[in-house]
Structure formats: C-alpha cells, structure tokens
Short mmCIF file of C-alpha atoms and ligand atoms in Angstrom, two decimals:
data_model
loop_
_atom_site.label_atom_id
_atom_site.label_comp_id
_atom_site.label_asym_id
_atom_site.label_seq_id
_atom_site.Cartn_x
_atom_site.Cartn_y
_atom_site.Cartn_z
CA UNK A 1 237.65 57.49 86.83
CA UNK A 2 235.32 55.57 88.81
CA UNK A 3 234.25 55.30 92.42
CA UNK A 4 236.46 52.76 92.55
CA UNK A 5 239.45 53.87 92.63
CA UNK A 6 238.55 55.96 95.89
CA UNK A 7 238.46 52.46 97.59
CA UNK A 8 241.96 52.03 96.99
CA UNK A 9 244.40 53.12 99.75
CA UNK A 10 248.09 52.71 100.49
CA UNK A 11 251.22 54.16 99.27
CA UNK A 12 253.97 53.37 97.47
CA UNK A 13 257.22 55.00 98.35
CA UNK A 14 259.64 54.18 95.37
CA UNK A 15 258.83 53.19 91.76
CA UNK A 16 261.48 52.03 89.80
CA UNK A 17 261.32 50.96 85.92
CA UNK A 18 263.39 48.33 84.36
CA UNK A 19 264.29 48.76 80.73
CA UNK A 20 265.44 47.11 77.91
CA UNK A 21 265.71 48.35 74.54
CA UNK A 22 265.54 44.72 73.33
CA UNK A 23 263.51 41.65 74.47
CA UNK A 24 265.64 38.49 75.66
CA UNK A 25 268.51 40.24 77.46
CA UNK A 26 267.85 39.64 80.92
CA UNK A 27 265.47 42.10 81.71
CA UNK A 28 263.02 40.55 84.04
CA UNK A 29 265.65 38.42 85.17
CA UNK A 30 267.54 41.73 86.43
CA UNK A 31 264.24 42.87 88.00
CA UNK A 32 263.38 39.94 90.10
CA UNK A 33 266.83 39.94 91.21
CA UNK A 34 267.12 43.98 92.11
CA UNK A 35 263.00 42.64 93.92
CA UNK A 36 265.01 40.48 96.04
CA UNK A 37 268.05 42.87 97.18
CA UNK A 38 265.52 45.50 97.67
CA UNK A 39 263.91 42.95 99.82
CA UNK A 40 267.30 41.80 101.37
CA UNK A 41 267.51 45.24 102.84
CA UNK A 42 264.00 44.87 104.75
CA UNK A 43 261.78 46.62 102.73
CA UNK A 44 258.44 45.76 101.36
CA UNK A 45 258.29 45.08 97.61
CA UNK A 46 256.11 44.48 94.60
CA UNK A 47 256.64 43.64 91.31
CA UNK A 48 254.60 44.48 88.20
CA UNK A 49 255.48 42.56 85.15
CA UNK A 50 253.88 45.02 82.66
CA UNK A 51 256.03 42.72 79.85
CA UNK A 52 252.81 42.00 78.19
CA UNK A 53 254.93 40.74 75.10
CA UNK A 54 256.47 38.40 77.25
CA UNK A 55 255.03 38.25 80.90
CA UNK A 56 257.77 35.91 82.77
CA UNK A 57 256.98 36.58 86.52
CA UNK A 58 255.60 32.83 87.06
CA UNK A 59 258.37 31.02 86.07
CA UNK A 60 260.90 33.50 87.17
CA UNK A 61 259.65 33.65 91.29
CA UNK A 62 258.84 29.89 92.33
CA UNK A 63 255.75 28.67 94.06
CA UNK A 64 253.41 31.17 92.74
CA UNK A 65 249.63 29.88 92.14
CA UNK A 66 249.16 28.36 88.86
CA UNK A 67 245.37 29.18 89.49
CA UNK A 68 243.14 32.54 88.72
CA UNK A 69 244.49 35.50 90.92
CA UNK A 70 241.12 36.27 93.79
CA UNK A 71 239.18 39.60 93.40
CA UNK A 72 238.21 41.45 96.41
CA UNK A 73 235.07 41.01 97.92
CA UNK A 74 233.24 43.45 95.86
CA UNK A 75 235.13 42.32 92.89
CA UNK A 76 236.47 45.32 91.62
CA UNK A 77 240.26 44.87 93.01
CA UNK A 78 242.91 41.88 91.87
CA UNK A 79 244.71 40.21 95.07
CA UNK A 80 248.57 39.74 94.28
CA UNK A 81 249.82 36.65 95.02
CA UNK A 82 253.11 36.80 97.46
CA UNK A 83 255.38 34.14 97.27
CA UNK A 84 256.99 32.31 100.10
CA UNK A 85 259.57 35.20 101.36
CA UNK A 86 257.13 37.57 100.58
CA UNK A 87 257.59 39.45 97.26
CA UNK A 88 254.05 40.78 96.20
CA UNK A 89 253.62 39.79 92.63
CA UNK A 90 251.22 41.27 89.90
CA UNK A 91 251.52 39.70 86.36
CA UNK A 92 249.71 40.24 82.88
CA UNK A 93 250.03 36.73 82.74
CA UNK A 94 248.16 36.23 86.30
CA UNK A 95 245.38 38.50 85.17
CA UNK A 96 244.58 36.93 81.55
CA UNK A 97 243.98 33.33 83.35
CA UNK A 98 240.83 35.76 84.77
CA UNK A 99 240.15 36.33 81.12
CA UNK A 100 240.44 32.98 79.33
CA UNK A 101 238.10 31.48 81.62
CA UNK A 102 235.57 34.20 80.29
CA UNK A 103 236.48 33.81 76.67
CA UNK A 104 237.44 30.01 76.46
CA UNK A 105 240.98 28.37 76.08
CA UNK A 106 243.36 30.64 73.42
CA UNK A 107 245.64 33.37 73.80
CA UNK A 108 244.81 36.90 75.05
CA UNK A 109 244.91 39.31 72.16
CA UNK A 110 245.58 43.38 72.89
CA UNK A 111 245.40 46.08 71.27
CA UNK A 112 247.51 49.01 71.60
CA UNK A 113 244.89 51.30 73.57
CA UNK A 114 243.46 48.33 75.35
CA UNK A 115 247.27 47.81 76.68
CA UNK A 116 246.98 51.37 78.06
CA UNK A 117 244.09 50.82 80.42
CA UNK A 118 245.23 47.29 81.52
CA UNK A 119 247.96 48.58 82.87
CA UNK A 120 246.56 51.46 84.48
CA UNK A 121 244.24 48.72 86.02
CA UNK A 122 247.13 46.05 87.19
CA UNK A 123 248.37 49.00 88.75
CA UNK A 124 245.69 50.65 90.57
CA UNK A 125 243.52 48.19 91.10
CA UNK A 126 245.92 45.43 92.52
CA UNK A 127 245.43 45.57 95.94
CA UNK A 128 249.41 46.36 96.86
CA UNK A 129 248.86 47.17 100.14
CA UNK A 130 251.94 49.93 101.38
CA UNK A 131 255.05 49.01 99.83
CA UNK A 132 258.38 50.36 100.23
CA UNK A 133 259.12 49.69 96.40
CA UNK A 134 257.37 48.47 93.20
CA UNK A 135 259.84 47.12 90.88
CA UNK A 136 257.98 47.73 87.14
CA UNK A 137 259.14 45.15 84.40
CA UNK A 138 258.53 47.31 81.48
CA UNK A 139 258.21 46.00 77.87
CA UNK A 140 260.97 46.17 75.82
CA UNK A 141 262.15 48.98 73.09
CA UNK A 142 261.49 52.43 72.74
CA UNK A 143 258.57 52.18 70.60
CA UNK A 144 254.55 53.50 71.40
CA UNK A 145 253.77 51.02 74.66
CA UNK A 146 256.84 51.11 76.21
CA UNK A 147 256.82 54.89 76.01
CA UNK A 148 253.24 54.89 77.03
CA UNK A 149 253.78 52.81 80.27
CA UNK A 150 257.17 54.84 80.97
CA UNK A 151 255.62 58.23 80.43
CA UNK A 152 252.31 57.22 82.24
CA UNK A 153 253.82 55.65 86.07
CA UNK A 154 254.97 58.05 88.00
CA UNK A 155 258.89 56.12 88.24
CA UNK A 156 261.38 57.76 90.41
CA UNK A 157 264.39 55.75 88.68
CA UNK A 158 265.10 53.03 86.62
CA UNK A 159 267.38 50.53 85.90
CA UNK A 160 268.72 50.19 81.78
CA UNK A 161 269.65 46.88 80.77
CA UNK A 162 271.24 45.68 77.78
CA UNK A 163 274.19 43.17 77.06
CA UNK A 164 277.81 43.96 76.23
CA UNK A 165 277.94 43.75 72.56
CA UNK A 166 279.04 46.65 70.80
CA UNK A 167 275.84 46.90 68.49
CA UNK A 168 273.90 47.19 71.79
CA UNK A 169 275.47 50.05 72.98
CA UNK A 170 273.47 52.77 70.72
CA UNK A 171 270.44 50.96 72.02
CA UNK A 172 271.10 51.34 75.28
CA UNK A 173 271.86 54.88 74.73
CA UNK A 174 268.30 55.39 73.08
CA UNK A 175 266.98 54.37 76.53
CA UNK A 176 268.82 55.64 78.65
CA UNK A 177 267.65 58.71 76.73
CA UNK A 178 264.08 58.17 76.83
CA UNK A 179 264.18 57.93 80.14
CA UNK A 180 266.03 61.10 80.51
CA UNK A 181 263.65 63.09 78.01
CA UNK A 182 261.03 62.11 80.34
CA UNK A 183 262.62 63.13 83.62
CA UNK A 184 263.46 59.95 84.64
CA UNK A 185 266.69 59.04 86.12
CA UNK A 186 268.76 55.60 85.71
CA UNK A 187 271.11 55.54 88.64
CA UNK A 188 272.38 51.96 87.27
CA UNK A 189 272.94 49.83 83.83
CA UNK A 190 273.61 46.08 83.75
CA UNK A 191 275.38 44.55 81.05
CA UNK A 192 274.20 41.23 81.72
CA UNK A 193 276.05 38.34 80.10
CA UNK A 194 279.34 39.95 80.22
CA UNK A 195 281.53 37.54 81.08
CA UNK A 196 282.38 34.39 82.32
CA UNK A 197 284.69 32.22 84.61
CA UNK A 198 286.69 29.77 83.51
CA UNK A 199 286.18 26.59 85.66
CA UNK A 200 289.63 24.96 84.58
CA UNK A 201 292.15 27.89 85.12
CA UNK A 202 289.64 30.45 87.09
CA UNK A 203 290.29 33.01 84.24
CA UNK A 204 287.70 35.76 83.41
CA UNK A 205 286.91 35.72 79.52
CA UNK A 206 284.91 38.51 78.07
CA UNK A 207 283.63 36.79 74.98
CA UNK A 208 282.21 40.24 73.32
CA UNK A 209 285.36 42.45 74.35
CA UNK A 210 285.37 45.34 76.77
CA UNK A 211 284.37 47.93 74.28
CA UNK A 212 281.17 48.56 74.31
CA UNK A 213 281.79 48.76 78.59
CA UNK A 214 284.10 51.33 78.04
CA UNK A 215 282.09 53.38 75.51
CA UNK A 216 279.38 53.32 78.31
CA UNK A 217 281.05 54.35 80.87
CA UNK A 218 282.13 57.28 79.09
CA UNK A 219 278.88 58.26 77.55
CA UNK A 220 277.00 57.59 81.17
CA UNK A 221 279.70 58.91 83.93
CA UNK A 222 277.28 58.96 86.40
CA UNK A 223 275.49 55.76 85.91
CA UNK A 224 276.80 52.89 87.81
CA UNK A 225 277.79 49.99 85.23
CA UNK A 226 276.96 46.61 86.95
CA UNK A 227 278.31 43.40 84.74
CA UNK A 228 276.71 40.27 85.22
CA UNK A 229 278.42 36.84 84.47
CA UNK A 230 276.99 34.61 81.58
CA UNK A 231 275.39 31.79 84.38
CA UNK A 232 275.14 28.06 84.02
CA UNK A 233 271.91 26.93 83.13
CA UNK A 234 270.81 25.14 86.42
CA UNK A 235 272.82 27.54 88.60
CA UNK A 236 269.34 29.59 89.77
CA UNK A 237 270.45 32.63 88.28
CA UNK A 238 269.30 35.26 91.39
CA UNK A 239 270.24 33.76 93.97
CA UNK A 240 274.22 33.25 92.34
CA UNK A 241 274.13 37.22 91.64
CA UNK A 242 273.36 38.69 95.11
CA UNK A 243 276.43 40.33 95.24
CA UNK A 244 276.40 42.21 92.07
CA UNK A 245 272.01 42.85 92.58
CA UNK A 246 272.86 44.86 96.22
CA UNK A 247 275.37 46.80 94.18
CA UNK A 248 272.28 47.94 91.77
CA UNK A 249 269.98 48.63 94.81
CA UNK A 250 272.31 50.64 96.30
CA UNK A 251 272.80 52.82 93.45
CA UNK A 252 269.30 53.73 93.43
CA UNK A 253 270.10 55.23 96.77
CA UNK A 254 271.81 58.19 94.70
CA UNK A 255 267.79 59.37 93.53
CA UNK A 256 266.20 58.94 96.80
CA UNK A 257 267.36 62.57 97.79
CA UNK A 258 265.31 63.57 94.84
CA UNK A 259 262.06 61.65 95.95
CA UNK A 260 258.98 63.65 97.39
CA UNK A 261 258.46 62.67 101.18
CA UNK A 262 255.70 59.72 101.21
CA UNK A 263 256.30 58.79 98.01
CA UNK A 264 253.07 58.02 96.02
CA UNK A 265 249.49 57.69 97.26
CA UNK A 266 247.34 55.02 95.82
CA UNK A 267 245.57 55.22 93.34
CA UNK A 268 248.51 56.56 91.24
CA UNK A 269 247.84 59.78 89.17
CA UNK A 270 247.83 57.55 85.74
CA UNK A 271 248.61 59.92 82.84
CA UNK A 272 246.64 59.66 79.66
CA UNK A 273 244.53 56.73 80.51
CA UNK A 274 241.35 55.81 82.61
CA UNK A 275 241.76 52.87 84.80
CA UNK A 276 238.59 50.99 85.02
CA UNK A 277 238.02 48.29 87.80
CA UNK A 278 238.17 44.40 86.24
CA UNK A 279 235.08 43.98 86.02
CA UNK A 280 233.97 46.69 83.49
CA UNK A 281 237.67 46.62 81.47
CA UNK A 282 237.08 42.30 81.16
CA UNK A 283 233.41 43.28 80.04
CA UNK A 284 234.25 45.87 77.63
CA UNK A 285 237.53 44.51 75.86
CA UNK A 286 237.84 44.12 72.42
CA UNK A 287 239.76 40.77 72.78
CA UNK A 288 240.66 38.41 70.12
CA UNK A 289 241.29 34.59 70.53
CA UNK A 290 243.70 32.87 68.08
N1 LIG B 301 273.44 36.18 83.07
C1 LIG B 301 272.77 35.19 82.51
N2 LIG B 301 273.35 34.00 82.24
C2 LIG B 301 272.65 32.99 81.65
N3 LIG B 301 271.37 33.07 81.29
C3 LIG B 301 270.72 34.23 81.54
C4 LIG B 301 271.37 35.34 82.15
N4 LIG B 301 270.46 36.36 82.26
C5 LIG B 301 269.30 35.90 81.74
N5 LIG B 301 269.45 34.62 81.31
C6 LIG B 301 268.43 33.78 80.69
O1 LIG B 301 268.07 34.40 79.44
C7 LIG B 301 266.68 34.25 79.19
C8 LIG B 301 266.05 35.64 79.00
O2 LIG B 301 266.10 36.34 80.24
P1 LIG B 301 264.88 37.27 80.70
O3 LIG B 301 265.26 37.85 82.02
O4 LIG B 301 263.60 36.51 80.64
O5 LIG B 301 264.95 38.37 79.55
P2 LIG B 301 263.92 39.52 79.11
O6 LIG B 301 263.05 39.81 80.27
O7 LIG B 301 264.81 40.65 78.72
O8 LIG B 301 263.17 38.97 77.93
C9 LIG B 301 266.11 33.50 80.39
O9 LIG B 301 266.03 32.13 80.07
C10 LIG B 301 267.14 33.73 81.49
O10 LIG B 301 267.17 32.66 82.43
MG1 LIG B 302 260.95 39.55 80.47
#
C-alpha cells in the first residue's frame, strides 16, 4: 500500500452489506431506502454502490452532479458528492465519468482482478469523512466478485434481499449462507414486491402466495422478515416505504452489541487486494472500450 493511504483519516462505525442473490429485485432500491432511515435516526451515512454490473445510485438519490466527481487537492482522493439532505454518495458509475474522459466516449470495461482494486480504491480513497454508517450496495449472486467484495469489507451486518417467489427462496438461502460462512450476520431480509393493495376494495393480494414467506421464516427464526408492497410506478418508491425501512434499521440494532467500540478506522484493513490512489489505478488499468 502506498503513502497514500496514511493521508486518509476518519472512521466508520457500522458497515452494512446489502445482498441479492439475483440482479433486478430491489436491491439498491432497499439500500437507499435503509440510507435514509439510518439517516432518519440522525446519523451520518454513506453509500457505496459497489453494483458495478449495474451501478444505480444516480438515478436512485435525486440531484446528484451529472458531472466528474473532484479529486482532492493532491489528487490522490475522490470527493463524494452529498445530496441535498445529506447522504454521502460514492458510485462506480461517478468514478468511470473520471475514466471516459481519459479514454474517450464508450463504456468502462473490467476485469475481474481490476474489480478487486477499484473497489478497494472507492472505498479507501473516497474521502468519507466520519460516518456513523456506510450502507454497501453489493453486486448481485454468490459468484467470484460478490464473494470477493463480501469477504474483503470488513461488514458488521447485512441486509438479504430477494422477492417472494417460491423459486427464490433457495437463493436467498445461498446468501444468507454466504454471509454466515463468512461471519457475517443478516439481522433482516426483505421480500420486496410481496404484495399489493387493492385500491377498489382496500384488500391485500399476495400475487406469489405466502409460501415461500413462511418457508423463510422457518429456515431464518432469527432474521426479521420485512415485506415490501409491489409500488406504483410514479409513487417515489422510498419515501412511500418509511415505515417498513425503520423496521429494517432497527433490526440491525440486534448486531450492534457485537460491534468493536469505534468501529473501523480509515483506511479499512482491505483483505486480498492493494488499493492504489486514482491516479496510479486510472494509469495502470487494463480497460477496454466497446
Ligand atoms: N416494491 C417495488 N415496487 C415496484 N417497483 C419496484 C419495487 N422495488 C424495486 N422496484 C423497481 O424495480 C427496478 C429494480 O430495482 P433495483 O432496486 O434497481 O434492483 P437491483 O438493485 O436489485 O437491480 C427499479 O426500477 C425499481 O424502481
Ligand atoms: Mg442495483
């Protein structure tokens, strides 16, 4: 590691992971949301969209920049852009507009190690400031990056999301089981799109059954099963599910006991990977336009 990464100070008190086994499902829609109860109970939070399949932070939290993220003076550290009520906001997506402007217009190719030390970069050389949590959008599955990423942040919880259908439930198992294998536990699981309200008669209709619900409950007694409505389009999906988001933050109260005191000291102890400042990683990258 380079000098660098001595520059960096600040702490982070509580990572949290959220998980999908499959892309599509809701999962950075559930992380933004669990961002913003977090937030609702006064503490200071960041969000890492380490999606790189499918990087949705900008169009997910409104009024970010559409322009390049700053460095810091010396270059070697990313500013995060904050939106308007202050979430702190660090995106693959914010990152490669630093990139195309080096390479030309196209799309940011990675390769699987390359993937590695980016995110050991957006990490620890994002300049986070203290936060009281960093909510980490991981990518999807349970496959060689998403078990990279998982195994390689130091999370204290996470949050397992999946939908209710009944050939979802073994892959929500197979996370929830990652996560366990690698010590890390998942105080909360939304089945999002489990339901919805009728707007003529006011009845609830569970259009996939309750089965795969039940079967959840039973395999993971001591998770807390949140179930989140299928939304209207237009009906700004966050903001509608406040209720059912503080009900996932507070379940992440359950691990806190288990937390060291002071949480994590910046730069984070990055398994595996080196994490070289923007400079040399946008220098050295193997990237591929198409
Ligand atoms: N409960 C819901 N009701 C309706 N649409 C939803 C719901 N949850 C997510 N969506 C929509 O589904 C799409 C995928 O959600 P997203 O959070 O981006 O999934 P992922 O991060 O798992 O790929 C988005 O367009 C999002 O607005
Ligand atoms: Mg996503």
């Amino acid at each position: 590691m380079s000098g660098a990464a001595t520059q960096i100070s600040g702490r982070i008190s509580r990572i949290v992971a959220v998980h999908s086994c499959k892309g599509g499902v809701g999962k950075s829609t559930v992380a933004i949301g669990l961002a913003r109860a977090l937030q609702r109970t006064g503490r200071r939070v960041g969000v890492l969209d380490a999606d790189i399949y499918g990087p949705s932070l900008p169009s997910l939290v409104d009024g970010l920049p559409s322009t390049e993220p700053e460095l810091s003076p010396n270059g070697r550290q990313v500013l995060p852009f904050v939106s308007a009520d202050g979430l702190i906001c660090q995106s693959f997506a914010f990152v490669a507009r630093l990139w195309r402007r080096r390479l030309g217009d196209g799309s940011v190719v990675l390769r699987g190690d390359l993937v590695a030390e980016l995110m050991a970069a957006m990490a620890n050389h994002t300049r986070w400031g203290s936060l009281d949590d960093l909510v980490v959008d991981l990518p999807p599955g349970t496959g060689e990056v998403p078990l990279t990423l998982a195994t390689a942040f130091p999370l204290d919880a996470a949050v397992v999301v999946s939908t209710p259908h009944a050939l979802a439930l073994a892959d929500t198992i197979k996370g929830v089981e990652m996560l366990a294998k690698l010590g890390v536990p998942v105080p909360a699981v939304v089945q999002n799109m489990a339901l919805f309200r009728c707007t003529g008669c006011g009845d609830v209709h569970r259009p996939f059954g309750p089965s795969a619900a039940d079967a959840l409950r039973a395999r993971l007694p001591d998770a807390q099963l949140v179930e989140l409505p299928i939304m209207p389009h237009d009906s700004g999906l966050g903001g509608s599910l406040a209720a059912e988001f503080d009900v996932v933050a507070r379940a992440l109260d359950a691990v806190d006991a288990r937390l060291k005191r002071g949480g994590h000291a910046l730069p984070l102890p990055t398994k595996q990977w080196s994490a070289p400042h923007w400079p040399t990683l946008m220098a050295t990258a193997k990237l591929e336009l198409k």
